mmCIF file of C-alpha atoms in Angstrom:
data_model
loop_
_atom_site.group_PDB
_atom_site.id
_atom_site.type_symbol
_atom_site.label_atom_id
_atom_site.label_comp_id
_atom_site.label_asym_id
_atom_site.label_seq_id
_atom_site.Cartn_x
_atom_site.Cartn_y
_atom_site.Cartn_z
ATOM 1 C CA MET A 1 108.614 41.479 241.666
ATOM 2 C CA ALA A 2 110.599 44.649 241.096
ATOM 3 C CA SER A 3 109.201 45.058 237.572
ATOM 4 C CA LEU A 4 105.678 44.583 238.913
ATOM 5 C CA VAL A 5 106.226 47.291 241.516
ATOM 6 C CA ILE A 6 107.540 49.644 238.833
ATOM 7 C CA GLN A 7 104.563 48.969 236.553
ATOM 8 C CA LEU A 8 102.139 49.744 239.348
ATOM 9 C CA GLY A 9 103.886 52.935 240.351
ATOM 10 C CA GLY A 10 105.431 51.458 243.476
ATOM 11 C CA SER A 11 102.082 50.667 245.103
ATOM 12 C CA LEU A 12 103.248 47.161 246.041
ATOM 13 C CA SER A 13 106.436 48.287 247.739
ATOM 14 C CA PRO A 14 106.654 46.414 251.075
ATOM 15 C CA PRO A 15 106.471 48.454 254.275
ATOM 16 C CA PHE A 16 109.724 49.563 255.868
ATOM 17 C CA SER A 17 110.341 47.138 258.747
ATOM 18 C CA ASN A 18 111.568 48.062 262.203
ATOM 19 C CA THR A 19 114.377 45.521 261.850
ATOM 20 C CA ARG A 20 115.648 47.193 258.706
ATOM 21 C CA SER A 21 115.424 50.598 260.379
ATOM 22 C CA ASP A 22 117.350 49.340 263.422
ATOM 23 C CA VAL A 23 120.058 47.769 261.259
ATOM 24 C CA ASP A 24 120.446 50.930 259.189
ATOM 25 C CA SER A 25 120.694 53.059 262.330
ATOM 26 C CA LEU A 26 123.270 50.698 263.796
ATOM 27 C CA TYR A 27 125.269 50.834 260.573
ATOM 28 C CA ILE A 28 125.305 54.652 260.510
ATOM 29 C CA CYS A 29 126.512 54.795 264.118
ATOM 30 C CA ILE A 30 129.050 51.957 264.095
ATOM 31 C CA GLU A 31 130.536 52.051 260.595
ATOM 32 C CA PRO A 32 132.641 55.198 261.278
ATOM 33 C CA LEU A 33 134.137 53.442 264.314
ATOM 34 C CA LEU A 34 134.922 50.276 262.371
ATOM 35 C CA THR A 35 137.015 52.237 259.889
ATOM 36 C CA ARG A 36 139.369 53.436 262.641
ATOM 37 C CA TRP A 37 142.121 51.580 264.443
ATOM 38 C CA PRO A 38 141.910 49.120 266.128
ATOM 39 C CA PHE A 39 138.377 48.257 264.999
ATOM 40 C CA ASN A 40 139.362 48.417 261.332
ATOM 41 C CA LYS A 41 141.493 45.312 261.916
ATOM 42 C CA LEU A 42 138.421 43.416 263.095
ATOM 43 C CA ARG A 43 136.410 44.761 260.173
ATOM 44 C CA GLN A 44 139.058 43.701 257.671
ATOM 45 C CA LYS A 45 139.226 40.197 259.153
ATOM 46 C CA ALA A 46 135.429 39.869 258.967
ATOM 47 C CA LEU A 47 135.444 40.943 255.322
ATOM 48 C CA GLU A 48 138.178 38.435 254.506
ATOM 49 C CA VAL A 49 136.223 35.580 256.102
ATOM 50 C CA THR A 50 133.064 36.665 254.268
ATOM 51 C CA MET A 51 134.818 36.751 250.897
ATOM 52 C CA LYS A 52 136.370 33.353 251.622
ATOM 53 C CA HIS A 53 132.878 31.867 251.989
ATOM 54 C CA ILE A 54 131.641 33.706 248.893
ATOM 55 C CA HIS A 55 134.508 32.476 246.729
ATOM 56 C CA TYR A 56 134.031 28.945 248.048
ATOM 57 C CA GLU A 57 130.445 29.059 246.849
ATOM 58 C CA ASP A 58 131.613 30.572 243.552
ATOM 59 C CA GLU A 59 133.893 27.641 242.840
ATOM 60 C CA ASN A 60 131.464 24.945 243.940
ATOM 61 C CA SER A 61 128.537 26.404 241.990
ATOM 62 C CA ARG A 62 130.675 26.890 238.861
ATOM 63 C CA TYR A 63 130.038 30.631 239.287
ATOM 64 C CA ILE A 64 126.254 30.291 238.957
ATOM 65 C CA THR A 65 125.726 30.947 242.703
ATOM 66 C CA ILE A 66 122.330 31.382 244.350
ATOM 67 C CA GLY A 67 121.844 35.074 243.635
ATOM 68 C CA PHE A 68 123.462 38.343 242.652
ATOM 69 C CA ILE A 69 124.930 39.296 246.044
ATOM 70 C CA GLU A 70 128.050 37.180 245.503
ATOM 71 C CA LYS A 71 128.625 38.766 242.108
ATOM 72 C CA LEU A 72 128.204 42.262 243.504
ATOM 73 C CA ALA A 73 130.589 41.517 246.374
ATOM 74 C CA SER A 74 133.269 40.214 244.003
ATOM 75 C CA TRP A 75 132.852 43.268 241.787
ATOM 76 C CA VAL A 76 133.322 45.567 244.806
ATOM 77 C CA GLU A 77 136.356 43.538 245.863
ATOM 78 C CA ASN A 78 138.007 43.729 242.425
ATOM 79 C CA PRO A 79 136.054 44.620 239.259
ATOM 80 C CA ASN A 80 138.980 43.385 237.159
ATOM 81 C CA GLY A 81 139.590 40.212 239.191
ATOM 82 C CA ASP A 82 139.316 36.633 237.968
ATOM 83 C CA TYR A 83 136.296 35.871 240.146
ATOM 84 C CA PHE A 84 134.196 38.608 238.577
ATOM 85 C CA LYS A 85 135.397 37.741 235.069
ATOM 86 C CA LYS A 86 134.248 34.161 235.571
ATOM 87 C CA TYR A 87 130.787 35.469 236.485
ATOM 88 C CA LEU A 88 130.616 37.146 233.097
ATOM 89 C CA ALA A 89 130.943 33.776 231.385
ATOM 90 C CA ARG A 90 127.728 32.739 233.143
ATOM 91 C CA ILE A 91 125.635 35.641 231.847
ATOM 92 C CA PRO A 92 123.890 33.441 229.212
ATOM 93 C CA ASP A 93 122.537 31.322 232.087
ATOM 94 C CA TYR A 94 120.656 34.375 233.336
ATOM 95 C CA ILE A 95 120.022 36.691 230.397
ATOM 96 C CA TRP A 96 119.404 35.908 226.741
ATOM 97 C CA VAL A 97 117.481 37.256 223.763
ATOM 98 C CA ALA A 98 114.327 35.272 222.972
ATOM 99 C CA GLU A 99 111.558 35.705 220.401
ATOM 100 C CA ASP A 100 109.824 38.245 222.641
ATOM 101 C CA GLY A 101 112.961 40.219 223.478
ATOM 102 C CA MET A 102 115.388 40.197 226.382
ATOM 103 C CA THR A 103 114.613 37.411 228.860
ATOM 104 C CA MET A 104 115.948 36.954 232.363
ATOM 105 C CA GLN A 105 115.744 34.286 235.052
ATOM 106 C CA THR A 106 117.418 33.406 238.333
ATOM 107 C CA PHE A 107 119.730 30.389 238.464
ATOM 108 C CA GLY A 108 117.252 28.150 236.627
ATOM 109 C CA SER A 109 114.951 25.325 237.672
ATOM 110 C CA GLU A 110 115.687 22.664 235.063
ATOM 111 C CA ALA A 111 115.907 19.630 237.365
ATOM 112 C CA TRP A 112 112.862 20.750 239.352
ATOM 113 C CA ASP A 113 110.752 21.321 236.225
ATOM 114 C CA THR A 114 111.887 18.098 234.562
ATOM 115 C CA SER A 115 110.993 15.990 237.592
ATOM 116 C CA PHE A 116 107.416 17.348 237.670
ATOM 117 C CA ALA A 117 107.059 17.048 233.897
ATOM 118 C CA LEU A 118 108.104 13.393 234.045
ATOM 119 C CA GLN A 119 105.662 12.715 236.864
ATOM 120 C CA ALA A 120 102.835 14.266 234.834
ATOM 121 C CA LEU A 121 103.733 12.266 231.710
ATOM 122 C CA ILE A 122 103.987 9.025 233.672
ATOM 123 C CA ALA A 123 100.548 9.656 235.189
ATOM 124 C CA CYS A 124 99.069 9.667 231.667
ATOM 125 C CA ASN A 125 99.751 5.918 231.339
ATOM 126 C CA MET A 126 101.108 6.421 227.821
ATOM 127 C CA THR A 127 104.651 5.153 228.321
ATOM 128 C CA ASN A 128 104.622 3.238 225.032
ATOM 129 C CA GLU A 129 103.694 6.339 223.017
ATOM 130 C CA ILE A 130 106.037 8.778 224.769
ATOM 131 C CA GLY A 131 108.914 6.473 225.609
ATOM 132 C CA SER A 132 111.461 8.622 223.761
ATOM 133 C CA ILE A 133 110.390 11.729 225.707
ATOM 134 C CA LEU A 134 110.686 9.908 229.017
ATOM 135 C CA LYS A 135 114.101 8.606 228.021
ATOM 136 C CA LYS A 136 115.433 12.093 227.246
ATOM 137 C CA GLY A 137 114.068 13.393 230.532
ATOM 138 C CA HIS A 138 115.665 10.525 232.398
ATOM 139 C CA GLU A 139 119.023 11.128 230.727
ATOM 140 C CA PHE A 140 118.958 14.746 231.852
ATOM 141 C CA ILE A 141 117.991 13.750 235.391
ATOM 142 C CA LYS A 142 120.710 11.114 235.518
ATOM 143 C CA GLU A 143 123.402 13.546 234.377
ATOM 144 C CA SER A 144 122.178 16.269 236.733
ATOM 145 C CA GLN A 145 122.744 14.321 239.929
ATOM 146 C CA VAL A 146 125.496 15.702 242.142
ATOM 147 C CA LYS A 147 128.219 13.049 241.985
ATOM 148 C CA GLU A 148 130.587 14.326 244.689
ATOM 149 C CA ASN A 149 130.536 16.351 247.879
ATOM 150 C CA LEU A 150 131.683 19.946 247.839
ATOM 151 C CA SER A 151 135.410 20.457 247.490
ATOM 152 C CA GLY A 152 137.860 20.660 250.357
ATOM 153 C CA ASP A 153 136.763 20.861 253.971
ATOM 154 C CA PHE A 154 133.118 21.772 253.395
ATOM 155 C CA LYS A 155 132.283 21.263 257.063
ATOM 156 C CA SER A 156 134.551 24.171 257.981
ATOM 157 C CA MET A 157 132.299 26.230 255.692
ATOM 158 C CA PHE A 158 129.276 25.088 257.741
ATOM 159 C CA LEU A 159 127.962 23.017 254.847
ATOM 160 C CA HIS A 160 126.534 19.498 254.689
ATOM 161 C CA ILE A 161 127.199 16.565 252.373
ATOM 162 C CA SER A 162 125.721 16.894 248.883
ATOM 163 C CA LYS A 163 126.747 13.695 247.055
ATOM 164 C CA GLY A 164 123.707 11.963 245.552
ATOM 165 C CA SER A 165 121.418 14.979 245.684
ATOM 166 C CA TRP A 166 119.795 17.053 242.972
ATOM 167 C CA THR A 167 119.857 20.815 242.789
ATOM 168 C CA PHE A 168 117.132 23.188 241.696
ATOM 169 C CA SER A 169 118.757 23.595 238.283
ATOM 170 C CA ASP A 170 121.568 21.253 237.217
ATOM 171 C CA GLN A 171 124.731 19.552 238.426
ATOM 172 C CA ASP A 172 126.842 22.670 237.856
ATOM 173 C CA HIS A 173 124.909 24.569 240.493
ATOM 174 C CA GLY A 174 125.935 22.129 243.203
ATOM 175 C CA CYS A 175 123.512 23.451 245.846
ATOM 176 C CA LYS A 176 121.376 20.519 246.977
ATOM 177 C CA ILE A 177 117.697 20.705 247.928
ATOM 178 C CA SER A 178 115.813 17.956 249.749
ATOM 179 C CA ASP A 179 112.428 18.522 248.111
ATOM 180 C CA GLY A 180 113.958 18.583 244.619
ATOM 181 C CA THR A 181 115.825 15.342 245.337
ATOM 182 C CA ALA A 182 112.628 13.684 246.549
ATOM 183 C CA GLU A 183 110.677 14.848 243.478
ATOM 184 C CA VAL A 184 113.340 13.461 241.148
ATOM 185 C CA LEU A 185 113.330 10.093 242.906
ATOM 186 C CA SER A 186 109.594 9.718 242.315
ATOM 187 C CA PRO A 187 109.733 9.090 238.540
ATOM 188 C CA LEU A 188 113.043 7.220 238.812
ATOM 189 C CA LEU A 189 111.515 4.627 241.132
ATOM 190 C CA ASN A 190 108.302 4.218 239.137
ATOM 191 C CA ASP A 191 107.974 0.605 237.905
ATOM 192 C CA ALA A 192 105.927 1.643 234.861
ATOM 193 C CA THR A 193 108.862 3.447 233.271
ATOM 194 C CA ARG A 194 111.747 1.048 233.806
ATOM 195 C CA ASN A 195 111.701 -0.015 230.168
ATOM 196 C CA CYS A 196 111.946 3.591 228.954
ATOM 197 C CA TRP A 197 115.414 4.396 230.252
ATOM 198 C CA CYS A 198 118.746 2.990 231.255
ATOM 199 C CA LYS A 199 118.957 1.669 234.755
ATOM 200 C CA MET A 200 120.702 3.866 237.296
ATOM 201 C CA GLU A 201 123.366 2.386 239.509
ATOM 202 C CA SER A 202 122.123 1.267 242.910
ATOM 203 C CA ARG A 203 124.805 3.422 244.525
ATOM 204 C CA GLN A 204 123.344 6.562 242.934
ATOM 205 C CA LEU A 205 119.912 5.825 244.391
ATOM 206 C CA PHE A 206 121.442 4.937 247.743
ATOM 207 C CA ASP A 207 123.285 8.269 247.844
ATOM 208 C CA ALA A 208 120.047 10.139 247.085
ATOM 209 C CA VAL A 209 118.179 8.384 249.892
ATOM 210 C CA ASN A 210 121.131 8.980 252.215
ATOM 211 C CA ILE A 211 120.907 12.727 251.588
ATOM 212 C CA LEU A 212 117.221 12.777 252.491
ATOM 213 C CA ARG A 213 117.820 10.773 255.667
ATOM 214 C CA SER A 214 120.652 13.068 256.718
ATOM 215 C CA LEU A 215 118.440 16.145 256.360
ATOM 216 C CA GLN A 216 115.600 14.760 258.473
ATOM 217 C CA CYS A 217 114.947 16.772 261.627
ATOM 218 C CA LYS A 218 114.166 15.503 265.109
ATOM 219 C CA ASN A 219 110.450 16.158 264.628
ATOM 220 C CA GLY A 220 110.390 14.024 261.462
ATOM 221 C CA GLY A 221 110.334 16.939 259.027
ATOM 222 C CA LEU A 222 112.978 17.724 256.436
ATOM 223 C CA ALA A 223 115.222 20.740 256.116
ATOM 224 C CA ILE A 224 115.533 22.050 252.562
ATOM 225 C CA TRP A 225 119.176 23.150 252.245
ATOM 226 C CA GLU A 226 121.146 22.323 255.388
ATOM 227 C CA PRO A 227 120.439 20.529 258.697
ATOM 228 C CA THR A 228 118.664 22.631 261.304
ATOM 229 C CA GLY A 229 120.298 23.704 264.549
ATOM 230 C CA ALA A 230 120.971 27.449 264.582
ATOM 231 C CA ALA A 231 119.505 29.701 267.277
ATOM 232 C CA LYS A 232 116.025 31.043 266.515
ATOM 233 C CA TRP A 233 116.974 34.623 267.387
ATOM 234 C CA LEU A 234 119.112 34.815 264.238
ATOM 235 C CA GLU A 235 115.892 35.378 262.282
ATOM 236 C CA LEU A 236 115.827 38.856 263.847
ATOM 237 C CA LEU A 237 118.812 39.689 261.618
ATOM 238 C CA ASN A 238 116.882 38.932 258.427
ATOM 239 C CA PRO A 239 117.535 41.921 256.128
ATOM 240 C CA ILE A 240 115.037 40.863 253.456
ATOM 241 C CA GLU A 241 111.869 42.943 253.296
ATOM 242 C CA PHE A 242 109.606 40.526 251.401
ATOM 243 C CA PHE A 243 110.607 37.066 252.741
ATOM 244 C CA ALA A 244 110.281 35.919 256.331
ATOM 245 C CA ASP A 245 112.043 32.975 258.004
ATOM 246 C CA VAL A 246 114.861 32.678 255.454
ATOM 247 C CA VAL A 247 117.919 33.031 257.697
ATOM 248 C CA LEU A 248 117.561 29.605 259.333
ATOM 249 C CA GLU A 249 116.581 26.170 258.133
ATOM 250 C CA HIS A 250 113.095 25.261 259.341
ATOM 251 C CA GLU A 251 111.488 21.867 259.737
ATOM 252 C CA THR A 252 108.865 21.262 257.081
ATOM 253 C CA ASN A 253 106.590 18.721 258.721
ATOM 254 C CA GLU A 254 103.749 21.256 258.606
ATOM 255 C CA ILE A 255 103.807 20.924 254.815
ATOM 256 C CA ASN A 256 102.138 17.530 255.199
ATOM 257 C CA ASN A 257 99.027 19.200 256.608
ATOM 258 C CA PHE A 258 99.181 21.843 253.891
ATOM 259 C CA ILE A 259 99.300 19.220 251.134
ATOM 260 C CA THR A 260 96.476 17.225 252.697
ATOM 261 C CA ASN A 261 94.223 20.281 252.865
ATOM 262 C CA ALA A 262 95.172 21.369 249.338
ATOM 263 C CA VAL A 263 94.366 17.939 247.894
ATOM 264 C CA ARG A 264 91.037 17.923 249.699
ATOM 265 C CA PHE A 265 90.201 21.356 248.261
ATOM 266 C CA ILE A 266 91.082 20.274 244.717
ATOM 267 C CA GLU A 267 88.975 17.131 245.017
ATOM 268 C CA ASP A 268 86.007 19.010 246.493
ATOM 269 C CA THR A 269 85.985 21.679 243.759
ATOM 270 C CA GLN A 270 86.108 19.265 240.818
ATOM 271 C CA ARG A 271 82.937 19.027 238.749
ATOM 272 C CA PRO A 272 81.320 15.702 237.843
ATOM 273 C CA ASP A 273 82.709 15.993 234.299
ATOM 274 C CA GLY A 274 86.261 16.381 235.624
ATOM 275 C CA SER A 275 86.572 20.128 234.981
ATOM 276 C CA ARG A 276 86.997 22.922 237.500
ATOM 277 C CA TYR A 277 85.616 26.434 237.733
ATOM 278 C CA VAL A 278 88.625 28.739 237.478
ATOM 279 C CA TRP A 279 87.294 32.198 238.331
#
């Protein structure tokens, strides 16, 4: 998004929100007080707790993490420290030189992409012709499943169980997602492909289903990352300018209506010969 804004001369820069303005004003007024005794003691304790959570995520995501904030925080804490040095070993996961020059991504989407690719291939009803491709995809999916819960007392870190889930990228990442887990289960449970890959242990499938059940909300929807339950007013603290409703977990039962309407639109716009008018 940032590159797009730069290319267009900043014309797509999001408007400055009142929340951001209020937070900045509060920071300017309060930060000088928090650097003086006795408030600096409270500030130091808060920073220590924050870094404890960041380093916990570092270790359990094998230093891939969800974004760059953790890396920046560790660099500010100690640019020569072990935590930041371990981030450097993960640079090839984010940046590499391809045929068209320097390429960059976030933390990857390998498991997510593979699950949809397998579903598309299975829908072609050509399992005999592409059996080797399906087998390789299945092997990756099987190895990418999260085999254990997060280390230590993950509940004290306000985190949920993760054993049996799939992440957005691979097992190293360790950060489960409910929709990704459900998408992976779809090709794994397809009867048409059972001869194309090695059978998974029943316990592995049970653990995956258990994750989905544990993330179901009271209204029947599913949370994506963690169970819901936090106060709604916390969304007012959202510092992100271009994403709304990202501070809390939200039930996703409304997605069912979205999918139903989207499918109806796709069916209605298809031509008799199977094609669709793009523009």
